[in-house]
CSV table of C-alpha atoms and ligand atoms in Angstrom, one decimal:
chain,number,residue,atom,x,y,z
A,19,MET,CA,-78.9,58.7,129.8
A,20,LEU,CA,-78.5,61.2,132.7
A,21,ASN,CA,-81.9,60.1,134.1
A,22,HIS,CA,-80.5,56.7,134.9
A,23,ILE,CA,-78.9,58.1,137.9
A,24,PRO,CA,-81.5,58.6,140.5
A,25,ILE,CA,-81.3,61.7,142.9
A,26,ALA,CA,-81.3,59.3,145.8
A,27,GLN,CA,-77.7,58.4,144.9
A,28,LEU,CA,-76.5,62.0,144.9
A,29,MET,CA,-78.5,63.7,147.6
A,30,SER,CA,-77.3,64.3,151.1
A,31,ARG,CA,-79.6,62.8,153.7
A,32,ASN,CA,-78.2,64.8,156.5
A,33,VAL,CA,-80.6,67.7,156.2
A,34,ALA,CA,-80.4,70.7,158.7
A,35,ARG,CA,-83.9,71.6,159.9
A,36,ILE,CA,-85.3,74.6,161.6
A,37,ALA,CA,-88.8,75.7,162.9
A,38,PRO,CA,-90.4,78.9,161.1
A,39,GLU,CA,-90.8,80.7,164.4
A,40,GLU,CA,-87.2,80.4,165.3
A,41,PRO,CA,-85.2,83.8,165.3
A,42,LEU,CA,-83.1,84.4,162.3
A,43,VAL,CA,-80.1,84.9,164.5
A,44,LEU,CA,-80.4,81.2,165.3
A,45,ALA,CA,-80.5,80.3,161.6
A,46,TYR,CA,-77.4,82.6,161.0
A,47,ARG,CA,-75.5,81.0,163.8
A,48,ARG,CA,-76.3,77.5,162.7
A,49,VAL,CA,-75.2,78.2,159.1
A,50,ARG,CA,-71.9,79.7,160.4
A,51,GLU,CA,-71.3,77.1,163.0
A,52,GLU,CA,-72.4,74.0,161.1
A,53,GLY,CA,-70.8,75.1,157.9
A,54,ILE,CA,-74.0,74.4,156.0
A,55,SER,CA,-75.4,76.3,153.0
A,56,CYS,CA,-79.1,75.9,153.6
A,57,LEU,CA,-81.8,75.0,156.2
A,58,MET,CA,-85.1,73.3,155.7
A,59,VAL,CA,-87.8,74.9,157.5
A,60,MET,CA,-90.2,72.4,159.0
A,61,ARG,CA,-93.6,73.0,160.5
A,62,GLY,CA,-93.8,69.6,162.3
A,63,ALA,CA,-93.2,67.0,159.7
A,64,GLU,CA,-94.2,69.2,156.9
A,65,LEU,CA,-91.8,71.1,154.7
A,66,ALA,CA,-92.8,74.8,154.9
A,67,GLY,CA,-89.8,76.5,153.2
A,68,ILE,CA,-86.2,76.8,152.7
A,69,ILE,CA,-83.6,79.3,154.0
A,70,THR,CA,-80.2,79.6,152.4
A,71,GLU,CA,-77.0,81.4,153.4
A,72,ARG,CA,-77.7,83.6,150.5
A,73,ASP,CA,-81.0,84.6,151.8
A,74,LEU,CA,-79.4,85.5,155.2
A,75,VAL,CA,-76.7,87.6,153.6
A,76,ASN,CA,-79.3,89.4,151.3
A,77,HIS,CA,-81.5,90.1,154.4
A,78,ILE,CA,-78.6,91.5,156.4
A,79,ASP,CA,-77.4,93.6,153.5
A,80,TYR,CA,-81.0,95.0,153.2
A,81,LEU,CA,-81.1,95.9,156.8
A,82,ILE,CA,-77.6,97.6,156.6
A,83,ASP,CA,-78.8,99.7,153.6
A,84,GLN,CA,-81.9,100.7,155.6
A,85,ASP,CA,-79.6,101.6,158.4
A,86,ASN,CA,-81.6,99.3,160.6
A,87,LEU,CA,-79.5,96.4,161.5
A,88,ASN,CA,-80.3,95.4,165.1
A,89,LEU,CA,-79.3,91.9,165.7
A,90,ALA,CA,-81.6,91.4,168.7
A,91,HIS,CA,-84.4,92.2,166.2
A,92,LEU,CA,-83.4,90.5,163.1
A,93,GLY,CA,-86.8,88.8,162.7
A,94,ARG,CA,-87.9,85.2,162.4
A,95,VAL,CA,-87.1,82.5,159.9
A,96,CYS,CA,-90.6,82.7,158.4
A,97,ASP,CA,-89.9,86.3,157.6
A,98,VAL,CA,-87.1,85.5,155.1
A,99,MET,CA,-87.5,81.9,154.1
A,100,SER,CA,-88.6,81.1,150.6
A,101,ARG,CA,-92.0,79.6,150.5
A,102,HIS,CA,-91.9,78.8,146.6
A,103,LEU,CA,-90.4,75.4,147.0
A,104,VAL,CA,-89.1,73.7,143.9
A,105,ALA,CA,-88.5,70.1,145.1
A,106,VAL,CA,-87.5,66.8,143.2
A,107,MET,CA,-88.4,63.2,144.1
A,108,ASP,CA,-85.8,60.8,145.2
A,109,THR,CA,-86.7,58.7,142.2
A,110,ASP,CA,-86.1,61.6,139.8
A,111,GLY,CA,-83.1,61.4,137.6
A,112,LEU,CA,-80.1,63.8,137.4
A,113,GLN,CA,-81.3,65.4,134.2
A,114,THR,CA,-84.6,66.3,135.8
A,115,ALA,CA,-83.0,67.8,138.8
A,116,LEU,CA,-80.4,69.8,136.6
A,117,ASP,CA,-83.2,71.1,134.5
A,118,LYS,CA,-85.2,72.5,137.4
A,119,CYS,CA,-81.9,74.1,138.9
A,120,MET,CA,-81.2,75.8,135.6
A,121,GLU,CA,-84.8,76.8,134.8
A,122,LYS,CA,-85.4,78.4,138.1
A,123,ALA,CA,-81.9,79.4,138.8
A,124,ILE,CA,-81.9,77.8,142.2
A,125,ARG,CA,-79.1,76.0,144.1
A,126,HIS,CA,-80.8,73.8,146.7
A,127,LEU,CA,-83.4,71.3,146.0
A,128,PRO,CA,-85.3,69.6,148.7
A,129,VAL,CA,-85.8,65.8,148.0
A,130,LEU,CA,-89.0,64.2,148.9
A,131,ASN,CA,-90.1,60.5,148.9
A,132,ALA,CA,-93.3,59.1,147.4
A,133,ALA,CA,-95.2,59.8,150.6
A,134,GLY,CA,-94.1,63.4,150.4
A,135,ASP,CA,-91.6,63.4,153.3
A,136,LEU,CA,-88.4,65.2,153.1
A,137,VAL,CA,-85.6,62.6,152.8
A,138,GLY,CA,-82.7,64.8,151.7
A,139,VAL,CA,-81.3,67.9,150.0
A,140,VAL,CA,-79.2,68.1,146.7
A,141,THR,CA,-77.3,71.1,145.6
A,142,GLN,CA,-76.5,72.4,142.2
A,143,THR,CA,-72.8,71.6,143.0
A,144,ASP,CA,-73.6,67.9,143.6
A,145,LEU,CA,-75.5,67.7,140.3
A,146,VAL,CA,-72.9,69.5,138.3
A,147,ARG,CA,-70.1,67.4,139.7
A,148,ALA,CA,-72.0,64.1,138.9
A,149,TYR,CA,-72.7,65.5,135.4
A,150,SER,CA,-68.9,66.2,134.9
A,151,HIS,CA,-67.9,62.8,136.1
A,152,ILE,CA,-70.3,61.1,133.7
A,153,LEU,CA,-69.1,63.3,130.8
A,154,ALA,CA,-65.5,62.5,131.6
A,155,GLN,CA,-66.3,58.8,131.7
A,156,GLN,CA,-67.9,59.1,128.3
A,157,LEU,CA,-65.1,61.0,126.8
A,158,SER,CA,-62.5,58.6,127.9
A,159,LEU,CA,-64.7,55.7,126.6
A,160,ALA,CA,-64.9,57.4,123.3
A,161,SER,CA,-61.2,57.9,123.0
A,162,ASP,CA,-60.6,54.3,124.1
A,163,ASN,CA,-62.9,53.2,121.3
A,164,GLU,CA,-61.0,55.5,118.9
A,165,ARG,CA,-57.6,54.2,120.0
A,166,LEU,CA,-58.9,50.5,119.7
A,167,LYS,CA,-60.4,51.3,116.3
A,168,ALA,CA,-57.0,52.9,115.2
A,169,LEU,CA,-55.1,49.9,116.6
A,170,SER,CA,-57.4,47.3,114.8
A,171,LEU,CA,-56.2,48.9,111.5
A,172,LEU,CA,-52.6,49.0,112.2
A,173,ASP,CA,-49.8,46.2,111.7
A,174,PRO,CA,-48.2,45.9,115.1
A,175,LEU,CA,-44.7,44.8,113.7
A,176,MET,CA,-44.3,47.4,110.9
A,177,GLY,CA,-46.4,50.2,112.4
A,178,ILE,CA,-48.2,50.8,109.1
A,179,GLY,CA,-51.9,50.1,107.9
A,180,ASN,CA,-52.9,46.5,107.9
A,181,ARG,CA,-54.8,44.7,105.1
A,182,ARG,CA,-58.1,45.8,106.6
A,183,ALA,CA,-57.0,49.4,106.4
A,184,MET,CA,-55.9,48.8,102.9
A,185,GLU,CA,-59.1,47.5,101.7
A,186,ARG,CA,-61.1,50.3,103.3
A,187,ASP,CA,-58.9,53.0,101.6
A,188,LEU,CA,-58.8,51.2,98.5
A,189,LYS,CA,-62.6,51.1,98.2
A,190,HIS,CA,-62.6,54.9,99.2
A,191,THR,CA,-60.0,55.9,96.7
A,192,ALA,CA,-61.6,53.6,93.9
A,193,ALA,CA,-64.9,55.2,94.3
A,194,GLY,CA,-63.4,58.8,94.3
A,195,SER,CA,-61.3,58.1,91.3
A,196,ASP,CA,-64.3,56.7,89.5
A,197,ARG,CA,-66.3,59.8,90.1
A,198,ARG,CA,-63.6,62.3,89.2
A,199,HIS,CA,-62.5,60.1,86.1
A,200,LEU,CA,-58.9,60.2,87.6
A,201,PRO,CA,-56.7,57.3,87.7
A,202,TYR,CA,-55.1,55.9,91.0
A,203,GLY,CA,-52.1,53.6,91.2
A,204,VAL,CA,-51.2,50.6,93.4
A,205,ALA,CA,-47.8,48.9,93.7
A,206,LEU,CA,-47.2,45.6,95.3
A,207,LEU,CA,-43.8,45.3,96.9
A,208,ASP,CA,-42.2,42.0,97.9
A,209,ILE,CA,-38.8,41.5,99.5
A,210,ASP,CA,-36.5,39.3,97.5
A,211,TRP,CA,-35.3,35.8,98.8
A,212,PHE,CA,-36.7,36.6,102.2
A,213,LYS,CA,-37.2,32.9,103.1
A,214,ARG,CA,-33.4,32.6,102.7
A,215,TYR,CA,-32.9,35.6,104.8
A,216,ASN,CA,-35.0,34.3,107.6
A,217,ASP,CA,-33.5,30.9,107.3
A,218,HIS,CA,-30.0,32.2,107.3
A,219,TYR,CA,-30.2,35.2,109.9
A,220,GLY,CA,-33.3,34.1,111.9
A,221,HIS,CA,-36.8,35.3,112.4
A,222,GLN,CA,-35.8,37.9,114.8
A,223,LEU,CA,-33.5,39.6,112.4
A,224,GLY,CA,-36.1,39.1,109.8
A,225,ASP,CA,-38.5,41.1,111.8
A,226,GLU,CA,-35.9,43.9,112.3
A,227,ALA,CA,-35.4,43.9,108.5
A,228,LEU,CA,-39.2,44.2,107.8
A,229,LYS,CA,-39.5,47.1,110.2
A,230,ALA,CA,-36.6,48.9,108.6
A,231,VAL,CA,-37.9,48.4,105.1
A,232,ALA,CA,-41.3,49.8,106.1
A,233,THR,CA,-39.7,52.8,107.6
A,234,ALA,CA,-37.4,53.3,104.6
A,235,ILE,CA,-40.4,53.1,102.2
A,236,GLY,CA,-42.5,55.3,104.3
A,237,ARG,CA,-40.0,58.2,104.0
A,238,THR,CA,-40.4,58.0,100.1
A,239,LEU,CA,-44.2,58.6,100.2
A,240,ARG,CA,-45.7,61.8,98.8
A,241,ALA,CA,-48.5,63.5,100.7
A,242,GLY,CA,-51.6,61.4,100.1
A,243,ASP,CA,-49.9,58.3,99.3
A,244,ARG,CA,-50.2,55.4,101.8
A,245,LEU,CA,-48.2,52.2,102.7
A,246,TYR,CA,-49.8,48.8,104.0
A,247,ARG,CA,-48.7,45.6,104.9
A,248,TYR,CA,-50.4,43.4,102.3
A,249,GLY,CA,-49.4,40.2,104.0
A,250,GLY,CA,-46.1,38.4,105.1
A,251,GLU,CA,-43.2,40.2,103.6
A,252,GLU,CA,-45.3,41.9,101.0
A,253,LEU,CA,-46.3,45.6,101.1
A,254,MET,CA,-48.7,47.7,99.2
A,255,LEU,CA,-48.5,51.4,98.0
A,256,LEU,CA,-51.8,53.1,97.3
A,257,LEU,CA,-51.3,56.2,95.1
A,258,PRO,CA,-54.4,58.3,94.7
A,259,GLU,CA,-54.6,60.5,91.5
A,260,THR,CA,-51.7,58.8,90.0
A,261,ASP,CA,-51.1,57.3,86.6
A,262,LEU,CA,-49.1,54.2,85.6
A,263,GLU,CA,-46.0,56.3,85.2
A,264,GLY,CA,-46.5,57.8,88.6
A,265,ALA,CA,-47.1,54.5,90.0
A,266,VAL,CA,-43.9,53.0,88.6
A,267,SER,CA,-41.7,56.0,89.8
A,268,ALA,CA,-43.3,55.6,93.3
A,269,ALA,CA,-42.3,51.8,93.3
A,270,GLU,CA,-38.9,52.7,92.0
A,271,ARG,CA,-38.4,55.1,95.0
A,272,ALA,CA,-39.4,52.4,97.3
A,273,ARG,CA,-37.0,49.9,95.6
A,274,ASN,CA,-34.1,52.3,95.7
A,275,ALA,CA,-34.9,53.2,99.5
A,276,VAL,CA,-34.5,49.4,100.4
A,277,LEU,CA,-31.4,49.1,98.4
A,278,ALA,CA,-29.9,52.2,100.1
A,279,LEU,CA,-30.4,50.5,103.4
A,280,SER,CA,-27.7,48.0,102.3
A,281,ILE,CA,-28.9,45.3,104.7
A,282,GLU,CA,-26.6,42.4,104.3
A,283,HIS,CA,-28.2,39.4,102.6
A,284,ASP,CA,-25.5,36.8,102.0
A,285,LYS,CA,-28.1,34.4,100.4
A,286,SER,CA,-29.2,36.9,97.7
A,287,PRO,CA,-27.0,37.2,94.5
A,288,LEU,CA,-27.0,41.0,95.3
A,289,GLY,CA,-25.5,40.6,98.7
A,290,VAL,CA,-28.1,43.1,100.2
A,291,LEU,CA,-31.8,43.1,100.8
A,292,SER,CA,-33.8,44.1,97.7
A,293,LEU,CA,-37.3,44.2,96.6
A,294,SER,CA,-39.4,43.5,93.4
A,295,ALA,CA,-42.5,45.5,92.6
A,296,GLY,CA,-45.5,45.3,90.4
A,297,ALA,CA,-47.3,48.6,89.5
A,298,ALA,CA,-50.7,49.1,88.0
A,299,ALA,CA,-53.0,52.1,87.4
A,300,GLY,CA,-56.5,53.0,86.1
A,301,ALA,CA,-59.7,54.6,87.0
A,302,ASP,CA,-61.5,51.4,87.8
A,303,ARG,CA,-64.1,51.2,90.5
A,304,ASP,CA,-63.1,47.6,90.7
A,305,TRP,CA,-60.0,47.8,93.0
A,306,GLN,CA,-59.6,44.1,93.1
A,307,ALA,CA,-58.9,44.2,89.3
A,308,LEU,CA,-56.2,46.7,89.8
A,309,VAL,CA,-54.5,44.7,92.7
A,310,SER,CA,-54.6,41.6,90.5
A,311,ALA,CA,-52.9,43.6,87.7
A,312,ALA,CA,-50.3,44.8,90.1
A,313,ASP,CA,-49.8,41.1,91.2
A,314,GLU,CA,-49.3,40.0,87.7
A,315,ALA,CA,-46.7,42.7,87.2
A,316,LEU,CA,-45.1,41.7,90.4
A,317,TYR,CA,-44.9,38.0,89.1
A,318,ASP,CA,-43.2,39.3,85.9
A,319,ALA,CA,-40.6,41.3,88.1
A,320,LYS,CA,-39.8,38.2,90.1
A,321,HIS,CA,-39.4,36.2,87.0
A,322,ASN,CA,-37.2,38.8,85.4
A,323,GLY,CA,-34.4,38.9,87.8
A,324,ARG,CA,-36.0,40.5,90.9
A,325,ASN,CA,-34.8,43.9,92.3
A,326,CYS,CA,-36.8,45.6,89.5
A,327,VAL,CA,-40.2,47.2,89.0
A,328,HIS,CA,-42.7,45.9,86.4
A,329,ALA,CA,-45.9,47.6,85.3
A,330,MET,CA,-49.5,46.7,84.0
A,331,ALA,CA,-52.2,48.7,82.9
A,332,ALA,CA,-55.5,47.6,84.4
A,333,HIS,CA,-57.6,45.3,82.2
A,334,ASP,CA,-60.7,47.1,81.0
B,20,GTP,N1,-39.3,37.4,110.1
B,20,GTP,C1,-40.3,37.4,109.3
B,20,GTP,N2,-40.6,36.7,108.3
B,20,GTP,C2,-41.8,36.7,107.7
B,20,GTP,C3,-42.9,37.5,108.2
B,20,GTP,N3,-44.0,37.3,107.2
B,20,GTP,C4,-43.6,36.5,106.2
B,20,GTP,N4,-42.3,36.1,106.5
B,20,GTP,C5,-41.5,35.1,105.7
B,20,GTP,O1,-41.3,35.6,104.5
B,20,GTP,C6,-40.8,34.6,103.7
B,20,GTP,C7,-41.5,34.7,102.4
B,20,GTP,O2,-41.0,33.7,101.5
B,20,GTP,P1,-41.3,33.4,100.0
B,20,GTP,O3,-42.8,33.7,99.8
B,20,GTP,O4,-41.0,32.0,99.6
B,20,GTP,O5,-40.6,34.5,99.2
B,20,GTP,P2,-39.0,34.7,99.1
B,20,GTP,O6,-38.2,33.9,99.9
B,20,GTP,O7,-39.0,36.2,99.5
B,20,GTP,O8,-38.7,34.7,97.6
B,20,GTP,P3,-39.3,35.6,96.4
B,20,GTP,O9,-40.3,36.5,96.8
B,20,GTP,O10,-39.5,34.7,95.2
B,20,GTP,O11,-38.0,36.4,96.1
B,20,GTP,C8,-41.3,33.3,104.4
B,20,GTP,O12,-40.1,32.6,104.9
B,20,GTP,C9,-42.1,33.8,105.6
B,20,GTP,O13,-42.0,33.1,106.7
B,20,GTP,C10,-42.7,38.2,109.4
B,20,GTP,O14,-43.6,38.9,109.9
B,20,GTP,N5,-41.5,38.1,110.0
């Protein structure tokens, strides 16, 4: 992946050159005055060596230690330059150049073309900067993907899991429950007379009511329980490691939470918004059977006065 970026894109073509016989003082002055960190030592058109700022400092330090620093007799470029050149090709990739820098602990790489001519220089800093840039791009791409994935599982109105998330989690819970021989529960929750609510108060207020209902039910959940939008004005509770009694009581908590909101509903006999629920539980790998049982229980609740919870054990 990193080798998709050729060194030609990263190198500097503005290469400072010096002849090997030149005095070191000249190399030192050029490094200082031109603000460069290395000079390519050229014998005619041929690359003979490289001399870096650090080579110069090390040499001067050495002479100071020897008590032998005489600027007039500092020596020549060829006395100090490094002849063991590690170069890269302009067509090499970023990874190859980075590997060479790391392996040989060098900071400047001359860049040659296919004909062997010096065409540029690339520094370790250039390479690390390019590498960090790519890494940052990949990280932001990865987090964008994560965010998109999370969004694709969320219902935008209610801010809870959508049907896709529900099916994914149901499969997972059903498989775990089957393995551990522990029951899990589901409860389908359906707002009563919601068509009348919409018709009377308008779709906008209908949406507001749905949001308030989802939030109120969300507050009743125990750790590990999940709430999803099953579709329309219908929600579903997924209750891992829960038997039928537990599923009924979770559905009752949800029903009571909605009643406690006291959302006015003039077209319901109760005068406030309410919900009916169907609960089911079992250790069945076939989660669809459990959801069907909850649906049957919900049907019973709707036909037995609404604002109540009915239960159904899963059919074996
Ligand atoms: N405002 C709003 N209404 C919705 C949304 N999704 C579904 N609905 C409405 O919910 C209503 C559901 O109506 P029905 O299925 O007839 O059920 P009901 O009127 O609640 O009657 P019972 O369930 O039998 O008590 C329909 O009017 C849908 O348009 C939504 O996202 N926003």
